[in-house]
Short mmCIF file of C-alpha atoms in Angstrom, two decimals:
data_model
loop_
_atom_site.label_atom_id
_atom_site.label_comp_id
_atom_site.label_asym_id
_atom_site.label_seq_id
_atom_site.Cartn_x
_atom_site.Cartn_y
_atom_site.Cartn_z
CA MET A 21 -102.99 3.27 -0.84
CA GLY A 22 -101.97 1.81 2.45
CA ARG A 23 -98.80 3.11 4.14
CA MET A 24 -95.79 0.85 4.64
CA PRO A 25 -94.88 -0.05 8.18
CA ARG A 26 -92.36 2.43 9.77
CA ALA A 27 -89.83 -0.29 10.47
CA ALA A 28 -89.57 -1.05 6.76
CA LEU A 29 -88.48 2.55 5.94
CA VAL A 30 -85.47 2.62 8.31
CA GLN A 31 -82.10 2.31 6.44
CA PRO A 32 -79.27 0.40 8.09
CA SER A 33 -76.63 2.75 9.68
CA ALA A 34 -72.86 2.66 8.95
CA THR A 35 -72.27 1.35 12.45
CA SER A 36 -74.63 -1.49 12.01
CA SER A 37 -73.04 -2.28 8.61
CA ARG A 38 -69.63 -2.52 10.24
CA ARG A 39 -71.05 -4.88 12.84
CA PHE A 40 -72.39 -7.13 10.10
CA CYS A 41 -68.92 -7.15 8.52
CA GLY A 42 -67.30 -8.45 11.70
CA SER A 43 -65.82 -5.21 13.14
CA SER A 44 -67.69 -5.31 16.40
CA PRO A 45 -65.72 -4.92 19.66
CA LEU A 46 -64.08 -8.09 21.04
CA ARG A 47 -65.87 -10.00 23.68
CA PRO A 48 -64.14 -9.81 27.07
CA SER A 49 -63.12 -13.50 27.04
CA ARG A 50 -61.34 -13.22 23.67
CA ALA A 51 -59.40 -10.03 24.65
CA SER A 52 -58.19 -11.68 27.83
CA ALA A 53 -56.88 -14.64 25.84
CA LEU A 54 -54.85 -12.41 23.52
CA ARG A 55 -53.34 -10.54 26.48
CA ARG A 56 -52.23 -13.85 27.97
CA VAL A 57 -50.59 -14.90 24.66
CA ALA A 58 -48.72 -11.58 24.45
CA ALA A 59 -47.43 -12.00 28.01
CA VAL A 60 -46.12 -15.48 27.19
CA LEU A 61 -44.28 -14.21 24.09
CA LEU A 62 -42.63 -11.39 26.04
CA LEU A 63 -41.49 -13.83 28.71
CA ALA A 64 -40.00 -16.15 26.08
CA ALA A 65 -38.08 -13.25 24.49
CA ALA A 66 -36.73 -12.16 27.88
CA VAL A 67 -35.36 -15.67 28.46
CA ALA A 68 -33.99 -16.19 24.92
CA LEU A 69 -32.00 -12.95 24.63
CA PRO A 70 -29.56 -13.58 27.55
CA CYS A 71 -29.10 -17.16 26.30
CA ALA A 72 -28.11 -15.88 22.85
CA VAL A 73 -25.59 -13.45 24.35
CA LEU A 74 -24.02 -16.20 26.48
CA TYR A 75 -23.82 -18.52 23.48
CA ARG A 76 -22.12 -15.84 21.36
CA ALA A 77 -19.57 -15.19 24.09
CA ALA A 78 -18.81 -18.90 24.35
CA VAL A 79 -18.26 -19.17 20.58
CA ASP A 80 -15.97 -16.12 20.51
CA ALA A 81 -13.92 -17.50 23.37
CA THR A 82 -13.15 -20.69 21.45
CA ALA A 83 -12.54 -19.06 18.05
CA PRO A 84 -8.98 -18.96 16.57
CA VAL A 85 -6.82 -15.94 17.47
CA TYR A 86 -6.20 -13.67 14.49
CA ILE A 87 -3.74 -10.87 13.81
CA PRO A 88 -5.69 -7.62 14.11
CA ARG A 89 -5.25 -4.86 11.57
CA ALA A 90 -3.16 -2.01 12.87
CA ARG A 91 -5.18 1.19 13.08
CA ARG A 92 -3.74 4.64 12.64
CA PRO A 93 -5.81 7.25 14.54
CA LEU A 94 -3.79 9.98 12.85
CA LEU A 95 -5.01 8.94 9.41
CA GLN A 96 -8.70 8.89 10.36
CA TRP A 97 -9.62 5.94 8.19
CA ASP A 98 -11.06 2.53 8.83
CA PRO A 99 -10.66 0.36 5.72
CA PRO A 100 -12.51 -2.94 5.38
CA PRO A 101 -10.63 -5.80 7.06
CA LEU A 102 -8.35 -8.04 5.07
CA PRO A 103 -8.63 -11.83 5.35
CA PRO A 104 -7.39 -12.75 8.85
CA VAL A 105 -4.08 -14.52 9.35
CA GLU A 106 -3.61 -16.97 12.20
CA VAL A 107 -0.91 -15.99 14.66
CA PRO A 108 1.78 -18.64 15.20
CA ALA A 109 3.57 -19.13 18.49
CA GLU A 110 5.98 -16.32 19.35
CA ASP A 111 9.04 -18.50 18.63
CA ASP A 112 7.59 -19.92 15.42
CA ASP A 113 9.36 -18.36 12.44
CA ALA A 114 7.90 -20.76 9.90
CA ASP A 115 6.29 -19.16 6.87
CA PRO A 116 2.52 -19.82 7.15
CA PHE A 117 1.98 -19.47 3.41
CA PRO A 118 2.99 -22.53 1.40
CA THR A 119 5.16 -21.61 -1.59
CA ASP A 120 3.33 -24.04 -3.84
CA ASP A 121 -0.11 -22.60 -3.10
CA LEU A 122 -0.08 -20.14 -6.00
CA VAL A 123 -3.87 -19.85 -6.13
CA SER A 124 -4.02 -18.72 -2.50
CA GLU A 125 -1.14 -16.27 -3.02
CA ASP A 126 -2.78 -14.79 -6.11
CA LEU A 127 -6.07 -14.34 -4.23
CA ARG A 128 -4.34 -12.68 -1.28
CA LEU A 129 -2.59 -10.29 -3.64
CA GLU A 130 -5.81 -9.41 -5.45
CA LEU A 131 -7.59 -8.72 -2.16
CA VAL A 132 -4.90 -6.46 -0.72
CA LEU A 133 -4.57 -4.51 -3.99
CA GLN A 134 -8.33 -3.97 -4.11
CA GLU A 135 -8.42 -2.71 -0.53
CA ALA A 136 -5.48 -0.31 -0.90
CA SER A 137 -6.01 1.04 -4.41
CA MET A 138 -7.10 4.54 -5.32
CA ASP A 139 -10.22 5.07 -7.43
CA ASN A 140 -8.10 4.83 -10.59
CA LYS A 141 -6.58 1.48 -9.51
CA THR A 142 -3.23 2.94 -8.44
CA VAL A 143 -1.30 1.67 -5.41
CA ILE A 144 1.94 2.59 -3.67
CA LEU A 145 4.31 -0.34 -3.12
CA THR A 146 7.44 -0.93 -1.10
CA THR A 147 9.33 -4.07 -0.12
CA LEU A 148 10.59 -5.16 3.29
CA ASN A 149 12.76 -7.87 4.78
CA ALA A 150 13.55 -8.65 8.41
CA ALA A 151 16.80 -6.66 8.37
CA TRP A 152 14.87 -3.45 7.62
CA ALA A 153 11.82 -4.27 9.73
CA SER A 154 13.06 -3.98 13.31
CA PRO A 155 11.67 -1.13 15.44
CA GLY A 156 13.45 2.14 14.76
CA SER A 157 14.86 0.84 11.51
CA VAL A 158 14.20 1.78 7.88
CA ILE A 159 10.49 0.94 7.68
CA ASP A 160 9.63 3.12 10.68
CA LEU A 161 11.49 6.07 9.15
CA PHE A 162 9.73 5.46 5.84
CA ILE A 163 6.24 5.56 7.39
CA ASP A 164 7.17 8.49 9.60
CA SER A 165 8.14 10.52 6.54
CA PHE A 166 4.59 10.12 5.18
CA ARG A 167 3.19 11.50 8.41
CA SER A 168 5.60 14.42 8.42
CA GLY A 169 5.32 15.35 4.75
CA VAL A 170 3.10 17.84 2.94
CA GLY A 171 0.00 16.11 1.58
CA THR A 172 1.46 12.64 2.15
CA SER A 173 -0.24 11.29 5.28
CA SER A 174 -3.40 10.36 3.37
CA LEU A 175 -1.30 8.38 0.88
CA LEU A 176 -0.54 5.80 3.57
CA ARG A 177 -3.98 4.30 3.04
CA HIS A 178 -2.84 3.32 -0.48
CA LEU A 179 0.50 1.81 0.58
CA VAL A 180 1.05 -1.96 0.37
CA ILE A 181 4.16 -3.30 2.10
CA VAL A 182 5.45 -6.45 0.39
CA ALA A 183 7.31 -8.64 2.90
CA PHE A 184 10.04 -10.96 1.64
CA ASP A 185 10.01 -13.13 4.77
CA TRP A 186 7.74 -14.11 7.64
CA LYS A 187 9.53 -11.96 10.25
CA ALA A 188 9.06 -8.90 8.08
CA TYR A 189 5.41 -9.79 7.55
CA LYS A 190 4.76 -10.17 11.29
CA ARG A 191 6.32 -6.75 11.88
CA CYS A 192 4.32 -5.23 9.02
CA VAL A 193 0.90 -6.25 10.32
CA LYS A 194 1.72 -4.57 13.64
CA ILE A 195 2.35 -1.19 12.07
CA HIS A 196 0.31 -1.04 8.84
CA PRO A 197 -3.04 -2.37 7.58
CA TYR A 198 -1.96 -3.50 4.10
CA CYS A 199 0.75 -6.16 4.01
CA PHE A 200 1.50 -8.93 1.53
CA ALA A 201 3.78 -11.92 2.10
CA LEU A 202 5.74 -12.66 -1.10
CA THR A 203 6.79 -16.28 -0.82
CA THR A 204 10.07 -17.52 -2.27
CA GLU A 205 10.97 -21.18 -2.21
CA ASP A 206 14.37 -22.16 -0.77
CA VAL A 207 15.61 -18.55 -0.58
CA ASP A 208 16.14 -16.61 2.65
CA PHE A 209 15.66 -12.88 2.11
CA SER A 210 15.48 -12.03 5.82
CA GLU A 211 19.11 -10.91 6.27
CA GLU A 212 20.63 -7.67 5.04
CA LYS A 213 21.56 -7.98 1.37
CA ARG A 214 24.66 -5.98 0.61
CA PHE A 215 24.73 -4.11 -2.68
CA GLN A 216 25.62 -6.30 -5.69
CA THR A 217 25.91 -9.55 -3.73
CA SER A 218 24.17 -12.62 -5.17
CA GLY A 219 21.41 -12.38 -2.55
CA TYR A 220 20.87 -8.73 -3.39
CA LEU A 221 20.61 -9.46 -7.11
CA GLU A 222 18.14 -12.28 -6.57
CA MET A 223 15.95 -10.10 -4.35
CA MET A 224 15.93 -7.28 -6.93
CA TRP A 225 14.88 -9.59 -9.75
CA LYS A 226 12.20 -11.17 -7.56
CA ARG A 227 10.87 -7.68 -6.90
CA LEU A 228 10.80 -6.80 -10.58
CA ASP A 229 8.85 -9.92 -11.50
CA PHE A 230 6.34 -9.15 -8.76
CA LEU A 231 5.81 -5.64 -10.16
CA ARG A 232 5.09 -7.16 -13.56
CA LEU A 233 2.38 -9.27 -11.93
CA VAL A 234 0.78 -6.18 -10.38
CA LEU A 235 0.65 -4.52 -13.80
CA GLU A 236 -0.93 -7.62 -15.33
CA LYS A 237 -3.68 -7.43 -12.71
CA GLY A 238 -4.56 -3.99 -14.05
CA TYR A 239 -3.05 -1.88 -11.25
CA SER A 240 -0.78 1.08 -11.85
CA PHE A 241 1.75 1.72 -9.10
CA VAL A 242 4.32 3.97 -7.55
CA PHE A 243 7.14 1.77 -6.37
CA SER A 244 9.38 3.25 -3.68
CA ASP A 245 12.33 1.76 -1.87
CA ALA A 246 11.76 1.93 1.88
CA HIS A 247 14.90 4.06 2.28
CA ILE A 248 13.23 6.91 0.40
CA MET A 249 11.68 9.65 2.50
CA TRP A 250 8.39 11.12 1.21
CA PHE A 251 8.22 14.86 1.95
CA ARG A 252 5.56 15.97 -0.57
CA ASN A 253 2.80 14.32 -2.55
CA PRO A 254 4.57 13.32 -5.80
CA PHE A 255 1.50 12.80 -7.99
CA PRO A 256 1.19 16.45 -9.14
CA PHE A 257 4.79 16.19 -10.41
CA PHE A 258 4.35 13.11 -12.59
CA TYR A 259 3.93 13.48 -16.34
CA SER A 260 0.46 12.86 -17.73
CA ASP A 261 1.85 11.28 -20.91
CA GLY A 262 4.42 8.91 -19.40
CA ASP A 263 3.83 5.14 -19.28
CA PHE A 264 7.00 4.56 -17.28
CA GLN A 265 8.51 7.29 -15.09
CA ILE A 266 11.68 6.70 -13.12
CA ALA A 267 13.92 8.63 -10.71
CA CYS A 268 17.58 9.29 -11.46
CA ASP A 269 20.97 9.02 -9.82
CA HIS A 270 21.97 11.74 -12.27
CA TYR A 271 19.57 13.97 -14.21
CA VAL A 272 20.85 15.79 -17.31
CA GLY A 273 18.00 18.31 -17.47
CA ASN A 274 15.63 16.70 -19.98
CA ALA A 275 12.90 14.22 -19.07
CA THR A 276 13.23 12.24 -22.32
CA ASP A 277 17.02 12.19 -22.63
CA LEU A 278 18.27 8.60 -22.46
CA ARG A 279 21.57 9.84 -21.03
CA ASN A 280 19.81 10.24 -17.68
CA ILE A 281 21.15 7.64 -15.22
CA ALA A 282 18.03 5.97 -13.88
CA ASN A 283 17.52 4.61 -10.38
CA GLY A 284 15.08 1.71 -10.06
CA GLY A 285 14.24 2.52 -6.45
CA PHE A 286 11.45 4.93 -7.37
CA ASN A 287 9.15 4.74 -10.36
CA TYR A 288 5.59 5.43 -11.42
CA VAL A 289 4.21 2.94 -13.94
CA LYS A 290 0.80 2.90 -15.62
CA SER A 291 -0.75 -0.48 -16.29
CA ASN A 292 -1.15 -0.93 -20.04
CA ASP A 293 0.02 -3.27 -22.80
CA GLN A 294 3.23 -1.30 -23.32
CA SER A 295 4.34 -1.35 -19.69
CA ILE A 296 3.48 -5.03 -19.22
CA GLU A 297 5.46 -6.03 -22.30
CA PHE A 298 8.38 -3.87 -21.20
CA TYR A 299 8.52 -5.49 -17.77
CA LYS A 300 8.58 -8.92 -19.41
CA PHE A 301 11.43 -7.78 -21.66
CA TRP A 302 13.26 -6.21 -18.73
CA TYR A 303 12.99 -9.37 -16.60
CA SER A 304 14.10 -11.67 -19.43
CA SER A 305 17.10 -9.39 -20.11
CA ARG A 306 18.74 -10.58 -16.88
CA PHE A 307 20.02 -13.55 -18.88
CA SER A 308 21.62 -11.22 -21.43
CA TYR A 309 23.42 -9.29 -18.66
CA PRO A 310 24.35 -11.86 -15.98
CA GLY A 311 25.69 -10.43 -12.73
CA TYR A 312 23.89 -7.09 -13.12
CA HIS A 313 20.94 -5.90 -11.08
CA ASP A 314 17.69 -4.59 -12.51
CA GLN A 315 18.75 -0.94 -12.43
CA ASP A 316 21.90 -1.54 -14.47
CA VAL A 317 19.99 -3.70 -16.94
CA PHE A 318 17.40 -0.94 -17.39
CA ASN A 319 20.15 1.53 -18.23
CA PHE A 320 21.29 -0.95 -20.91
CA ILE A 321 17.94 -1.82 -22.46
CA LYS A 322 16.58 1.75 -22.56
CA HIS A 323 18.69 2.04 -25.72
CA ASP A 324 17.44 -1.26 -27.19
CA PRO A 325 15.35 -0.89 -30.37
CA TYR A 326 12.78 -3.29 -28.94
CA THR A 327 11.98 -0.78 -26.19
CA THR A 328 11.08 1.71 -28.92
CA ASP A 329 9.11 -0.93 -30.84
CA ILE A 330 6.99 -1.64 -27.76
CA GLY A 331 5.79 1.95 -27.87
CA LEU A 332 6.59 2.64 -24.21
CA THR A 333 6.81 6.31 -23.26
CA ILE A 334 9.68 6.75 -20.78
CA LYS A 335 10.03 9.86 -18.64
CA PHE A 336 12.93 10.57 -16.29
CA LEU A 337 12.08 12.43 -13.09
CA SER A 338 14.10 15.50 -12.18
CA THR A 339 16.31 15.34 -9.09
CA SER A 340 15.02 18.82 -8.25
CA TYR A 341 11.90 17.03 -7.01
CA PHE A 342 13.00 13.40 -6.68
CA GLY A 343 16.48 13.61 -5.25
CA GLY A 344 18.88 11.49 -3.27
CA ILE A 345 22.32 11.41 -1.77
CA CYS A 346 23.76 10.83 -5.27
CA GLU A 347 22.20 14.10 -6.45
CA PRO A 348 20.17 15.89 -3.74
CA SER A 349 17.08 18.04 -4.23
CA ARG A 350 18.67 21.35 -3.34
CA ASP A 351 15.47 23.31 -2.74
CA LEU A 352 13.42 22.10 0.24
CA ASN A 353 10.50 24.13 -1.14
CA LYS A 354 10.34 21.74 -4.09
CA VAL A 355 11.55 18.36 -2.83
CA CYS A 356 9.09 15.45 -2.99
CA THR A 357 11.34 12.53 -2.11
CA MET A 358 14.91 11.96 -0.93
CA HIS A 359 16.62 8.63 -1.49
CA ALA A 360 19.46 7.16 0.58
CA ASN A 361 21.10 5.97 -2.64
CA CYS A 362 24.85 6.02 -3.23
CA CYS A 363 25.09 4.57 0.27
CA ILE A 364 26.39 1.17 1.34
CA GLY A 365 25.40 -0.49 4.62
CA LEU A 366 22.20 -0.50 6.63
CA GLN A 367 23.52 1.47 9.60
CA SER A 368 24.91 4.19 7.34
CA LYS A 369 21.54 4.50 5.64
CA ILE A 370 19.66 4.69 8.93
CA HIS A 371 22.01 7.36 10.27
CA ASP A 372 21.67 9.63 7.25
CA LEU A 373 17.92 9.04 6.93
CA ARG A 374 17.50 10.27 10.50
CA ILE A 375 19.51 13.38 9.63
CA MET A 376 17.21 13.94 6.64
CA MET A 377 14.15 13.73 8.88
CA GLU A 378 15.69 16.18 11.36
CA ASP A 379 16.44 18.62 8.54
CA TRP A 380 12.89 18.32 7.23
CA ARG A 381 11.35 18.96 10.63
CA ASN A 382 13.59 22.00 11.07
CA TYR A 383 12.42 23.25 7.69
CA MET A 384 8.73 22.71 8.55
CA SER A 385 9.13 24.65 11.81
CA MET A 386 10.50 27.73 10.02
CA PRO A 387 8.32 30.77 9.28
CA PRO A 388 7.21 31.13 5.64
CA SER A 389 9.60 34.03 5.01
CA LEU A 390 12.63 31.95 5.88
CA LYS A 391 11.32 28.96 3.91
CA SER A 392 10.98 31.04 0.75
CA PHE A 393 14.44 32.50 1.34
CA GLY A 394 15.94 29.01 1.21
CA ALA A 395 17.86 29.40 4.45
CA LEU A 396 18.15 25.66 5.12
CA SER A 397 19.97 22.90 3.23
CA TRP A 398 20.53 19.18 3.75
CA ARG A 399 23.26 18.02 6.12
CA VAL A 400 23.67 14.75 4.25
CA PRO A 401 25.65 12.82 3.22
CA GLN A 402 27.44 12.06 6.44
CA ASN A 403 27.91 8.31 6.98
CA CYS A 404 26.80 7.74 3.39
CA SER A 405 30.10 8.96 2.05
CA LEU A 406 30.16 9.18 -1.73
CA SER A 407 33.88 8.40 -1.64
CA LEU A 408 33.02 4.80 -0.71
CA LEU A 409 31.47 4.38 -4.15
CA SER A 410 34.51 5.63 -6.05
CA PRO A 411 36.39 2.98 -8.07
#
């Protein structure tokens, strides 16, 4: 048999196979063309980037001016920004939120509650008007007490300040990140409202109706008057089985005894069907007791059979932990809050609140041995004389 030619026995190599598949090195002319294209793209990017920066700067320069959120370095938190509010002229005291725009107000409330709430949908609320909002006044003392208390500074991130007027709102956004403007048509809440005056009563009932709305949105809350100093975290001292828990002007020694004289300036309320129905009943009862404020009406309706029928569990908070000038927390090792109740007049409140803060700082500076000995007591009341409240 004849032998096959040698060339016919040679198998194609892997290299030659790759060349047949199109993987051969680029010809010099094609490589040069790609390098030129790459150079053009880099040049275009170098020109476009500065133009984009200049354009962004020009847009920012012409954008509206917004109120920035106040930031508290001490708290070490940076919550997401709330919807911006346009700043009016310095001499413009007009309310920027129309009173008839209920949809916008409801949305603003929902947003601020979401931002400030704890994981279990609980917020801390206080109210503010212009009379209490000036620098060095009640609101500054209130916030300062959180910073000076035991386990309270972190609670500031859950505080929403509800402003009754535009001046109070403008002051709020300068000192705190979570503020809400509660609009009221044809009513001026900016001035000091003396106890039991018509303006005071209207402001208290407006506040109560607002708290009902918060409950209906599914948020539990601790409501605190701004003239209450927070010295310890109160949450460990609340009852686990109480729907509605309220501080007292006078505590008889039993958390369920209806003879306790409640004070509406501090309460912890869980959002549920019972509490919502009770707040509706409480608000409607103002017509049954004309001329009385919400606190007095509560002390009436706590005995009403309908309150029992609702199924609301009421707990009264001991003045050993939640005290005030009416009945102070005697032991500074236990006190959570101190209320400038039983006190008439803004300046009297401010004076005695400052004394409270001085006493607390003196207590905190003491060595543990002296703290446990109970060597320090409150120096109040001073200007908040209880004799002024006597009949």
